PDB file of C-alpha atoms and ligand atoms in Angstrom:
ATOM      1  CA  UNK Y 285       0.000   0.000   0.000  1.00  0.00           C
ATOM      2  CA  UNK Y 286       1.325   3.623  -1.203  1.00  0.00           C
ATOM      3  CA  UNK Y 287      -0.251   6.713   0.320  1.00  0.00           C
ATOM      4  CA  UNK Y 288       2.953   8.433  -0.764  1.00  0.00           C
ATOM      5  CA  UNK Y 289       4.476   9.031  -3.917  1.00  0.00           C
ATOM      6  CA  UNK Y 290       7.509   6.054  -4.004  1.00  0.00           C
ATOM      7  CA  UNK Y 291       9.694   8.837  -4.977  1.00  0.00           C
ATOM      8  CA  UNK Y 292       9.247  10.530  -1.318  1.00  0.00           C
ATOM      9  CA  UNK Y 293       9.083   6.992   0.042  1.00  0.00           C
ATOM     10  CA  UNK Y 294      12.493   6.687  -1.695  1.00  0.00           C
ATOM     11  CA  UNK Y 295      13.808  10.172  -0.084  1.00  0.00           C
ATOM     12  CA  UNK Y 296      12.150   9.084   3.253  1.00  0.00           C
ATOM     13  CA  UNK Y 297      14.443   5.636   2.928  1.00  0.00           C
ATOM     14  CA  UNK Y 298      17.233   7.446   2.055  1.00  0.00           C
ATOM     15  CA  UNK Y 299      16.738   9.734   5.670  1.00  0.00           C
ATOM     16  CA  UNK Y 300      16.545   6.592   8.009  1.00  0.00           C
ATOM     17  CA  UNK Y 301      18.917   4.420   9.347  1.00  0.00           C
ATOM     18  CA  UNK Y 302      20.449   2.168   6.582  1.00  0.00           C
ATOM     19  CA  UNK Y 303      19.251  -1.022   6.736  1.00  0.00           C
ATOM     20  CA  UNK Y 304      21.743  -3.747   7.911  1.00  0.00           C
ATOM     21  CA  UNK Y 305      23.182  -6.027   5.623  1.00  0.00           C
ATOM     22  CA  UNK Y 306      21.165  -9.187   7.629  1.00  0.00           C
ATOM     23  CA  UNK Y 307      17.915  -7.549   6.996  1.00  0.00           C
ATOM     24  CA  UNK Y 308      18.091  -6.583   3.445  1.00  0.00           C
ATOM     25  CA  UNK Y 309      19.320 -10.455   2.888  1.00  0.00           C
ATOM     26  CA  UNK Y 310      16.614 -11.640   5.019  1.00  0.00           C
ATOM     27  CA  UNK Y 311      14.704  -8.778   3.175  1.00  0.00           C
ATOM     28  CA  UNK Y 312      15.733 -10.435  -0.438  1.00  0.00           C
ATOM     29  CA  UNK Y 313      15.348 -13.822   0.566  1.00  0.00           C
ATOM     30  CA  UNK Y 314      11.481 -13.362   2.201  1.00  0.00           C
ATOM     31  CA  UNK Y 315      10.750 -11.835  -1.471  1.00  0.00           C
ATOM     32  CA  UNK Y 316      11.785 -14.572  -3.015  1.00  0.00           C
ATOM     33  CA  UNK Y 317      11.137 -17.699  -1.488  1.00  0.00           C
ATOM     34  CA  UNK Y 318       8.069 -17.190   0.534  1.00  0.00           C
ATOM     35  CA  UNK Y 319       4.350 -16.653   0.363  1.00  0.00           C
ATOM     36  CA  UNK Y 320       3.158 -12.832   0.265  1.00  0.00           C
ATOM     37  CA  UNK Y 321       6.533 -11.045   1.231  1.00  0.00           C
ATOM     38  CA  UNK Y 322       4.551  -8.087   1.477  1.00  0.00           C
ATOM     39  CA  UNK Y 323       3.968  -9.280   4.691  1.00  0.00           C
ATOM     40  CA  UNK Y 324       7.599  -8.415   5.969  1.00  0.00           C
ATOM     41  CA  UNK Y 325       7.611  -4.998   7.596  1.00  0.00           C
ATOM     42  CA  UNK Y 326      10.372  -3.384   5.707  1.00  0.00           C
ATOM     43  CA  UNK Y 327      12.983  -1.138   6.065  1.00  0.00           C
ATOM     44  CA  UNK Y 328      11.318   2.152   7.108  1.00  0.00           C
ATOM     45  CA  UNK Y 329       8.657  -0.184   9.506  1.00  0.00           C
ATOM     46  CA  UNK Y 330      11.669  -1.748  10.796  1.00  0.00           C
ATOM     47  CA  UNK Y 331      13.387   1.051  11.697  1.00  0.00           C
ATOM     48  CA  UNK Y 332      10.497   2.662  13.609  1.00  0.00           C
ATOM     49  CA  UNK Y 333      10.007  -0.462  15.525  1.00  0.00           C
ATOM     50  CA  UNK Y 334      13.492  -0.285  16.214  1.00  0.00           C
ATOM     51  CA  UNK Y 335      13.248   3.210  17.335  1.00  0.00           C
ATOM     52  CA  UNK Y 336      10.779   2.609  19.422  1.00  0.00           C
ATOM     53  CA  UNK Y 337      12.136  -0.434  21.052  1.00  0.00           C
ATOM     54  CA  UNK Y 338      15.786   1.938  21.749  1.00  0.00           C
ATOM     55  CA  UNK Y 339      13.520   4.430  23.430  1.00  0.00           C
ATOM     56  CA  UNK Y 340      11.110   2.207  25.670  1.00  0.00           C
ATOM     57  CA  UNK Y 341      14.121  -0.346  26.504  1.00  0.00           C
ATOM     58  CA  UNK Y 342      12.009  -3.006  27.112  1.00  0.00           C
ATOM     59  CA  UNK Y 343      12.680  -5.859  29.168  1.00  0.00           C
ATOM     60  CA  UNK Y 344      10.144  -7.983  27.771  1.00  0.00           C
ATOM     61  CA  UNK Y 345       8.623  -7.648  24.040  1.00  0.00           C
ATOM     62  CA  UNK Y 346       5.877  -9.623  22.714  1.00  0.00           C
ATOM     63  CA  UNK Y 347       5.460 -10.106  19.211  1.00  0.00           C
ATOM     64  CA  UNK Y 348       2.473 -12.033  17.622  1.00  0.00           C
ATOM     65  CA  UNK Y 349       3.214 -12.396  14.320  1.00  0.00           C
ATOM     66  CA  UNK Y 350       6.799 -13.752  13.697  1.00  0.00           C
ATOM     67  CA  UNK Y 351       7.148 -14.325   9.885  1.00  0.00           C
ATOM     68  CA  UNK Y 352      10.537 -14.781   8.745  1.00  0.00           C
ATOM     69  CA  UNK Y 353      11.864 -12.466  11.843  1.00  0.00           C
ATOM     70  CA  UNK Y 354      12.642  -9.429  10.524  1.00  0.00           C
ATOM     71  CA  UNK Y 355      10.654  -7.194  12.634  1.00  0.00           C
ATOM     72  CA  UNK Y 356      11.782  -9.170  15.848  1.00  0.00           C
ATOM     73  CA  UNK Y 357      15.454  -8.532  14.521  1.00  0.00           C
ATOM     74  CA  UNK Y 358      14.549  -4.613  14.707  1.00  0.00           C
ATOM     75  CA  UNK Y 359      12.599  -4.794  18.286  1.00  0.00           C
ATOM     76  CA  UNK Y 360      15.217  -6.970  19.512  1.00  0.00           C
ATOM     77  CA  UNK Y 361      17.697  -4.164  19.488  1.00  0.00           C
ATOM     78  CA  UNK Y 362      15.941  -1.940  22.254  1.00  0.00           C
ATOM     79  CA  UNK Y 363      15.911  -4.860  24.928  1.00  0.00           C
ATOM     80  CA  UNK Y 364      17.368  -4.859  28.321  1.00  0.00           C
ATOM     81  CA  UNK Y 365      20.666  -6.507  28.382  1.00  0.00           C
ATOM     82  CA  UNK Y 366      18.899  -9.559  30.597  1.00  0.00           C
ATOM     83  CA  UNK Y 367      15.217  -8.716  28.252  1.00  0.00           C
ATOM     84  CA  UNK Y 368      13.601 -11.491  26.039  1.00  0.00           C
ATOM     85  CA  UNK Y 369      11.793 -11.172  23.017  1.00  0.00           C
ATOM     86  CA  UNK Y 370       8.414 -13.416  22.808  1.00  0.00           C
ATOM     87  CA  UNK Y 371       7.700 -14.130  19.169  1.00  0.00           C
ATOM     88  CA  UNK Y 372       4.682 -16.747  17.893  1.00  0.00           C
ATOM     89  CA  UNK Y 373       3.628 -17.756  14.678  1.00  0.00           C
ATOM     90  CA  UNK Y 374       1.085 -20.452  13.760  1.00  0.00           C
ATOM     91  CA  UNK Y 375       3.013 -21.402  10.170  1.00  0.00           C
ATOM     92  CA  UNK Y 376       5.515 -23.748  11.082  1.00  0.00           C
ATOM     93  CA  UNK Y 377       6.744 -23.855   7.469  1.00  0.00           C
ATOM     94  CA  UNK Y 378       8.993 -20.163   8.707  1.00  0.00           C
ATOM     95  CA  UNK Y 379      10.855 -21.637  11.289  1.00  0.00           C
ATOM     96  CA  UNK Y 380      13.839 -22.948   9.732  1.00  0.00           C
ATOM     97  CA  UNK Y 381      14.413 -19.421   8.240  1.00  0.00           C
ATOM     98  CA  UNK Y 382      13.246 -17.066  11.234  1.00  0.00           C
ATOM     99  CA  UNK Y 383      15.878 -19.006  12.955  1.00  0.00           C
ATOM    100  CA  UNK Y 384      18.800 -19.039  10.792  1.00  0.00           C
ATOM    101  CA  UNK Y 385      18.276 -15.195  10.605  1.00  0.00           C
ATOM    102  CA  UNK Y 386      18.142 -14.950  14.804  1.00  0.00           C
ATOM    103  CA  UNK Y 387      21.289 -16.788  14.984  1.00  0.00           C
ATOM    104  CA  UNK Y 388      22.922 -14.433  12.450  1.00  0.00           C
ATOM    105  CA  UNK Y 389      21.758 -11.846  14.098  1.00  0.00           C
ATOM    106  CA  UNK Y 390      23.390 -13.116  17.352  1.00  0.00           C
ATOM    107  CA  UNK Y 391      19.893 -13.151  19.427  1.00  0.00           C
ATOM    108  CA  UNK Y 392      19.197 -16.309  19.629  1.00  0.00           C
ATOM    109  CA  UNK Y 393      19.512 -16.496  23.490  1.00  0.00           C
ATOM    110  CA  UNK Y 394      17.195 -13.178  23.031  1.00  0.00           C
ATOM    111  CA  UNK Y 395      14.669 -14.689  21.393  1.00  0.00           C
ATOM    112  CA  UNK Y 396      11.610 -17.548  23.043  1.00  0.00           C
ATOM    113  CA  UNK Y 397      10.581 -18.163  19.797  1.00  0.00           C
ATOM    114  CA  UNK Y 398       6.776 -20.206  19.588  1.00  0.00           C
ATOM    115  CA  UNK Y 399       5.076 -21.734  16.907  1.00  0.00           C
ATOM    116  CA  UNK Y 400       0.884 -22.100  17.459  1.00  0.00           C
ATOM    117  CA  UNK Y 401      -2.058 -20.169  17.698  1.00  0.00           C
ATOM    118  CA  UNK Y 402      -1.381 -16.992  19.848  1.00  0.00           C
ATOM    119  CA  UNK Y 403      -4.794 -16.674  21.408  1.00  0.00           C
ATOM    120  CA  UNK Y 404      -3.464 -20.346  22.696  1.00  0.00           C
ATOM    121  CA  UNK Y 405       0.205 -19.082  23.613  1.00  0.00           C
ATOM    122  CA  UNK Y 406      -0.366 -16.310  24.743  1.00  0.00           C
ATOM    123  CA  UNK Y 407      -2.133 -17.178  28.190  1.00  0.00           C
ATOM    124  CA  UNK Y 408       0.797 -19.369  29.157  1.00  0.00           C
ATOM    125  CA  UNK Y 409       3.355 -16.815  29.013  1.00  0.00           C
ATOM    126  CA  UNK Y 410       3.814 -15.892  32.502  1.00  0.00           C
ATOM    127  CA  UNK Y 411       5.405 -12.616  31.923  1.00  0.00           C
ATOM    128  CA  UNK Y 412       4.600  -9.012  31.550  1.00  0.00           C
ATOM    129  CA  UNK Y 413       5.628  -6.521  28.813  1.00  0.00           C
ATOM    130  CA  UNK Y 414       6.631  -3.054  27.995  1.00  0.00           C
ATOM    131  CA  UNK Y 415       6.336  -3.494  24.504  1.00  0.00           C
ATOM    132  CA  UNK Y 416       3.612  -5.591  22.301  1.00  0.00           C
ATOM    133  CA  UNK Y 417       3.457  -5.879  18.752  1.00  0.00           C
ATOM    134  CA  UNK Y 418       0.494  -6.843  17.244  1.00  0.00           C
ATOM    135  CA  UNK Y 419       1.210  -8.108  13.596  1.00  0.00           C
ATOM    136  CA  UNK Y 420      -0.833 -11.835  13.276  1.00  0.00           C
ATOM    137  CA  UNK Y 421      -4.336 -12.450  11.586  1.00  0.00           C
ATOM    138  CA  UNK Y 422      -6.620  -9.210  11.790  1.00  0.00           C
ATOM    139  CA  UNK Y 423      -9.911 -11.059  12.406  1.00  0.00           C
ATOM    140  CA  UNK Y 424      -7.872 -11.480  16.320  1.00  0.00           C
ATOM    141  CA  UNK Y 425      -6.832  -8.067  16.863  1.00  0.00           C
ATOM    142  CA  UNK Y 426      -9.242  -7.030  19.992  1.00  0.00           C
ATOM    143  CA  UNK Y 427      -8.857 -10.475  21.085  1.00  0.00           C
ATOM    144  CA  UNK Y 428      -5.162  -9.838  21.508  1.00  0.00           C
ATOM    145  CA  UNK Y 429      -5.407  -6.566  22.755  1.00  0.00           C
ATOM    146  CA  UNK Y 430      -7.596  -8.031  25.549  1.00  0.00           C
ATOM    147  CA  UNK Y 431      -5.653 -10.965  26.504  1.00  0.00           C
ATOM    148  CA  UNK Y 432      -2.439  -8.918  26.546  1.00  0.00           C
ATOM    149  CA  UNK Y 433      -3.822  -5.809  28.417  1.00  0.00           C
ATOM    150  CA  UNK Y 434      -3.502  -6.733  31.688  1.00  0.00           C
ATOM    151  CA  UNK Y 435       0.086  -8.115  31.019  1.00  0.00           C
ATOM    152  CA  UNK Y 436       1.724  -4.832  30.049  1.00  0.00           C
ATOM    153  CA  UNK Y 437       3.394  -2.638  32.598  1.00  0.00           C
ATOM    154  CA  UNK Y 438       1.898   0.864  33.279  1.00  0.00           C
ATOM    155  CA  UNK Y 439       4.187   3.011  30.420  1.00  0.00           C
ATOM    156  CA  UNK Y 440       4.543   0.376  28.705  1.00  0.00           C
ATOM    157  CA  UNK Y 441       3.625   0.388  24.382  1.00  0.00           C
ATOM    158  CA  UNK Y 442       1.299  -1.315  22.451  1.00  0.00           C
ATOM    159  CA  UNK Y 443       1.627  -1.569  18.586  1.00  0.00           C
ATOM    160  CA  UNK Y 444      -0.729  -2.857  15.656  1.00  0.00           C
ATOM    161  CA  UNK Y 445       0.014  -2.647  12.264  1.00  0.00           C
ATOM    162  CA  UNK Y 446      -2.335  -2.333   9.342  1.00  0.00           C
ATOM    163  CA  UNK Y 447      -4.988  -0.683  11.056  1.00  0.00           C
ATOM    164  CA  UNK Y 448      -5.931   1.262   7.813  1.00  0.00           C
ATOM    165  CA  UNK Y 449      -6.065  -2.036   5.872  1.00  0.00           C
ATOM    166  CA  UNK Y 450      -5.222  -0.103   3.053  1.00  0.00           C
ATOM    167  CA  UNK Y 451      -7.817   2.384   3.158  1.00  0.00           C
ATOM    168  CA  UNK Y 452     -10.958  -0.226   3.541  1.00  0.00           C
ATOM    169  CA  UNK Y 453     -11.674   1.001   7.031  1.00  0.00           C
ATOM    170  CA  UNK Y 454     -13.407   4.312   5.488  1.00  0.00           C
ATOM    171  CA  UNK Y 455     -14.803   2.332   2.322  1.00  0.00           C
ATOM    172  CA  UNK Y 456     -18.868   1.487   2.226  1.00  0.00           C
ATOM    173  CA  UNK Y 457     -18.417  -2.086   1.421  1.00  0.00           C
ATOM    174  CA  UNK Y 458     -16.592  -4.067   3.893  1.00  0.00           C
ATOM    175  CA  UNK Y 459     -15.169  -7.720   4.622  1.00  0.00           C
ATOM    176  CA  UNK Y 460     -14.460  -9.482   8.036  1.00  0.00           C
ATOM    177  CA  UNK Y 461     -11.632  -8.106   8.162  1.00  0.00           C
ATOM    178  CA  UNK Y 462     -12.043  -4.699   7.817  1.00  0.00           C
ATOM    179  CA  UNK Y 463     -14.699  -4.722  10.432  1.00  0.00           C
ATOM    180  CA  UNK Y 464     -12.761  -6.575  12.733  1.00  0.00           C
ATOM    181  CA  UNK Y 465      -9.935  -3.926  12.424  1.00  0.00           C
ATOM    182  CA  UNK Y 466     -12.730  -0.827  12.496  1.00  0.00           C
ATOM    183  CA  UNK Y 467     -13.639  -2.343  15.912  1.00  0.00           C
ATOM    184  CA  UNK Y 468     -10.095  -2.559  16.781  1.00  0.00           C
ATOM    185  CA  UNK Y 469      -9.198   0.530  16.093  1.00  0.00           C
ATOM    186  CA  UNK Y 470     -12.671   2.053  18.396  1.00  0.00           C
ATOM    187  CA  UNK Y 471     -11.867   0.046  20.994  1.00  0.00           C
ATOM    188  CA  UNK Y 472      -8.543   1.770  21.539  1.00  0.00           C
ATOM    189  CA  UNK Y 473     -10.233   5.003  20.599  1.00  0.00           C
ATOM    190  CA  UNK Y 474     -12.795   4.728  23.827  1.00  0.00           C
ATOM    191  CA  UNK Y 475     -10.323   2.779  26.096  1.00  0.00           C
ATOM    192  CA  UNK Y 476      -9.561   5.499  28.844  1.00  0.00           C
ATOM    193  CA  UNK Y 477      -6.964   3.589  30.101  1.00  0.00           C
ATOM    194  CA  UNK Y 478      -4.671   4.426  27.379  1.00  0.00           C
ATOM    195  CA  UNK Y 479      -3.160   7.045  25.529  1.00  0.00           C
ATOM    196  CA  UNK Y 480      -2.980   6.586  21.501  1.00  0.00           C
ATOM    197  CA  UNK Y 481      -1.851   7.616  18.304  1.00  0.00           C
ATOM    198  CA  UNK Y 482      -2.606   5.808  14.663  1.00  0.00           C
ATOM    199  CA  UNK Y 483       0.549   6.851  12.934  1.00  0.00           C
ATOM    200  CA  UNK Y 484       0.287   6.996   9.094  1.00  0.00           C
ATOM    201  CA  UNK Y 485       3.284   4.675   8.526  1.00  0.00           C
ATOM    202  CA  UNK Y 486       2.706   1.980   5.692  1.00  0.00           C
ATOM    203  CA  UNK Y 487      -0.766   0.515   6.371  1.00  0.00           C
ATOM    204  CA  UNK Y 488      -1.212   2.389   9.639  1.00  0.00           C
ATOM    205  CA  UNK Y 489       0.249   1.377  12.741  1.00  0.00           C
ATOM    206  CA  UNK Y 490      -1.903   2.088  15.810  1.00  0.00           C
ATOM    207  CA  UNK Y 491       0.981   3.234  18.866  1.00  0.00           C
ATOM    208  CA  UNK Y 492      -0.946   2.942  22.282  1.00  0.00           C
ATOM    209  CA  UNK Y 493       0.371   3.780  25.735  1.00  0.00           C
ATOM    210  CA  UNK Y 494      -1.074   2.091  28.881  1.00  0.00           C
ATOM    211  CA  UNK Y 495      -1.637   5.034  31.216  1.00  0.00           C
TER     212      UNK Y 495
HETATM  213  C1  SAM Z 775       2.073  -9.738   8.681  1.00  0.00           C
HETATM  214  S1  SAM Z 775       2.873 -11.249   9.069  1.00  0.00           S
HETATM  215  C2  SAM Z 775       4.006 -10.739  10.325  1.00  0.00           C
HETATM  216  C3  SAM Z 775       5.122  -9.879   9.765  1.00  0.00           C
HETATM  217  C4  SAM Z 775       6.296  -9.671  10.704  1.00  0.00           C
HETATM  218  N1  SAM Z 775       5.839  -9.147  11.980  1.00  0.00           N
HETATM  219  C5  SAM Z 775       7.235  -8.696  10.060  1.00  0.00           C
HETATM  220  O1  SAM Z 775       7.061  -7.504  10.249  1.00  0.00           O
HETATM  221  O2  SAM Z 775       8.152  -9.120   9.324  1.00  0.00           O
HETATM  222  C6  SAM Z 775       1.613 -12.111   9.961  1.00  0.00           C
HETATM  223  C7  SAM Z 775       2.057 -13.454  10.534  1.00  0.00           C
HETATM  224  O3  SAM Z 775       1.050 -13.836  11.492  1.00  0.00           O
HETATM  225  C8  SAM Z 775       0.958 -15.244  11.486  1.00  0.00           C
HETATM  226  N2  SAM Z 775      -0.345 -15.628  12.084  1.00  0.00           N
HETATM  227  C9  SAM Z 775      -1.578 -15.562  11.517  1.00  0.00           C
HETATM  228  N3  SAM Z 775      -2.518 -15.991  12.370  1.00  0.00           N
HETATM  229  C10 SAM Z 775      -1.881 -16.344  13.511  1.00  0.00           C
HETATM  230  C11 SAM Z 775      -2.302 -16.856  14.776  1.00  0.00           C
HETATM  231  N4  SAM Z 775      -3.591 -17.102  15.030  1.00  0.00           N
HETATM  232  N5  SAM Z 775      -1.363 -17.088  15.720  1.00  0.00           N
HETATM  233  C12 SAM Z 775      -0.044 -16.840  15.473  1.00  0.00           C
HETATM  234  N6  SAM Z 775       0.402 -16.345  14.300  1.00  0.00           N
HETATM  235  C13 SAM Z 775      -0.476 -16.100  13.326  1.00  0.00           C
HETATM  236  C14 SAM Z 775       1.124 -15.631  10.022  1.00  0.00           C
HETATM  237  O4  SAM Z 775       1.546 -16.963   9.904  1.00  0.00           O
HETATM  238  C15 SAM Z 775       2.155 -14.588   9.543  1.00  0.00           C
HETATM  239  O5  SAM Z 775       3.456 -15.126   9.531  1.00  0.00           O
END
C-alpha cells in the first residue's frame, strides 16, 4: 500500500537508518522464497520499531506475528541486556528461516521463539511486557489486545500494524476483516486507560500507551 508518492518513500528511505546487511538479505530472501513477502515490515517499519524499542528499553517484548523475523530482529535491538523477546507464529513452514536469521543476528539467546495459535500461547506466558506488537491475523486483533492488556506494565507500548487495511476502514463495502480492524481501532479510541496515536506509517500502525 502507497499513500505516498515512491519517490518521497524513496527520499524518506534514504533519511533513516540504513538497513543492515542481515535484513536486506533476510529482506531479499522473504521476497523470493516465501508466500506474500509483502507481509515483511520493511525497512522504514523496521526502523520505527526499532526506534521505538531503543527508546522504551524493554525488558520484555511480545510479538504475535513472527514471519521470517525481521521485525523481531529490529525490536530486539531496544531490549534490556537480561530482556527477552516473545515471538509466535502459527506457520511452522517459517521456522527454519526465522531461525537461521536470529542466529545471524546473534539473538538467539534473546529470542523464546513459539510456533501455534497466539490466542493459545499467549495465556501461558507468565510474563509481563513493555512493549507488544500486534502483527498476526486481523480477524484477532481485539482479542489480543484483551488478553495482553492486563500483562503490560503501566508506560509500557502497544503496537498494531495495518490498522488502515489499506484504506478499507473508510470504504462502504466491507469484509471481516475490515470490520474486525474498524472495531479494533474504536476500541482503543474509547479505552480510557490508554493514551494513543494511529501513525500513518505503511498501512497504519496504531501506537498505544497504557496510562
Ligand atoms: C504480517 S505477518 C508478520 C510480519 C512480521 N511481523 C514482520 O514484520 O516481518 C503475519 C504473521 O502472522 C501469522 N499468524 C496468523 N494468524 C496467527 C495466529 N492465530 N497465531 C499466530 N500467528 C499467526 C502468520 O503466519 C504470519 O506469519
Amino acid at each position: 500500500m502507497h499513500f505516498f508518492p515512491e519517490s518521497l518513500e524513496r527520499y524518506v528511505e534514504e533519511h533513516t537508518t540504513t538497513e543492515s546487511e542481515l535484513l536486506r538479505q533476510l529482506n531479499r530472501e522473504t521476497q523470493a522464497r516465501i508466500y506474500m513477502p509483502q507481509m515483511l515490515s520493511g525497512h522504514l517499519q523496521g526502523q520505527l520499531l526499532r526506534m521505538i524499542s531503543l527508546l522504551v528499553r524493554p525488558k520484555n517484548i511480545l510479538e504475535i506475528g513472527t514471519f521470517t523475523g525481521y521485525s523481531a530482529i529490529c525490536m530486539s535491538e531496544g531490549l534490556q541486556e537480561d530482556g527477552i523477546l516473545y515471538t509466535i507464529d502459527i506457520n511452522e513452514e517459517l521456522k527454519e528461516m526465522a531461525e537461521r536469521y536470529f542466529e545471524q543476528a546473534g539473538i538467539r539467546d534473546k529470542i523464546d521463539y513459539r510456533i501455534g495459535n497466539a490466542t493459545d500461547i499467549i495465556p501461558e506466558l507468565n510474563v509481563s511486557f513493555d512493549l507488544v506488537f500486534i502483527d498476526a491475523d486481523k480477524i484477532n486483533y481485539t482479542k489480543y489486545y484483551e488478553l495482553v492488556f492486563d500483562r503490560v506494565n503501566s508506560g509500557g507500548v502497544i503496537l498494531a500494524d495495518n490498522v488502515l487495511w489499506s484504506g478499507k476502514i473508510i470504504e462502504p463495502v466491507r469484509d471481516d476483516e475490515t470490520n474486525a480492524l474498524m472495531a479494533f481501532n474504536d476500541r482503543v479510541q474509547q479505552d480510557h486507560r490508554v493514551d494513543n496515536v494511529l501513525i500513518t506509517q505503511r498501512d497504519g500502525l496504531m501506537m498505544i500507551r497504557k496510562k
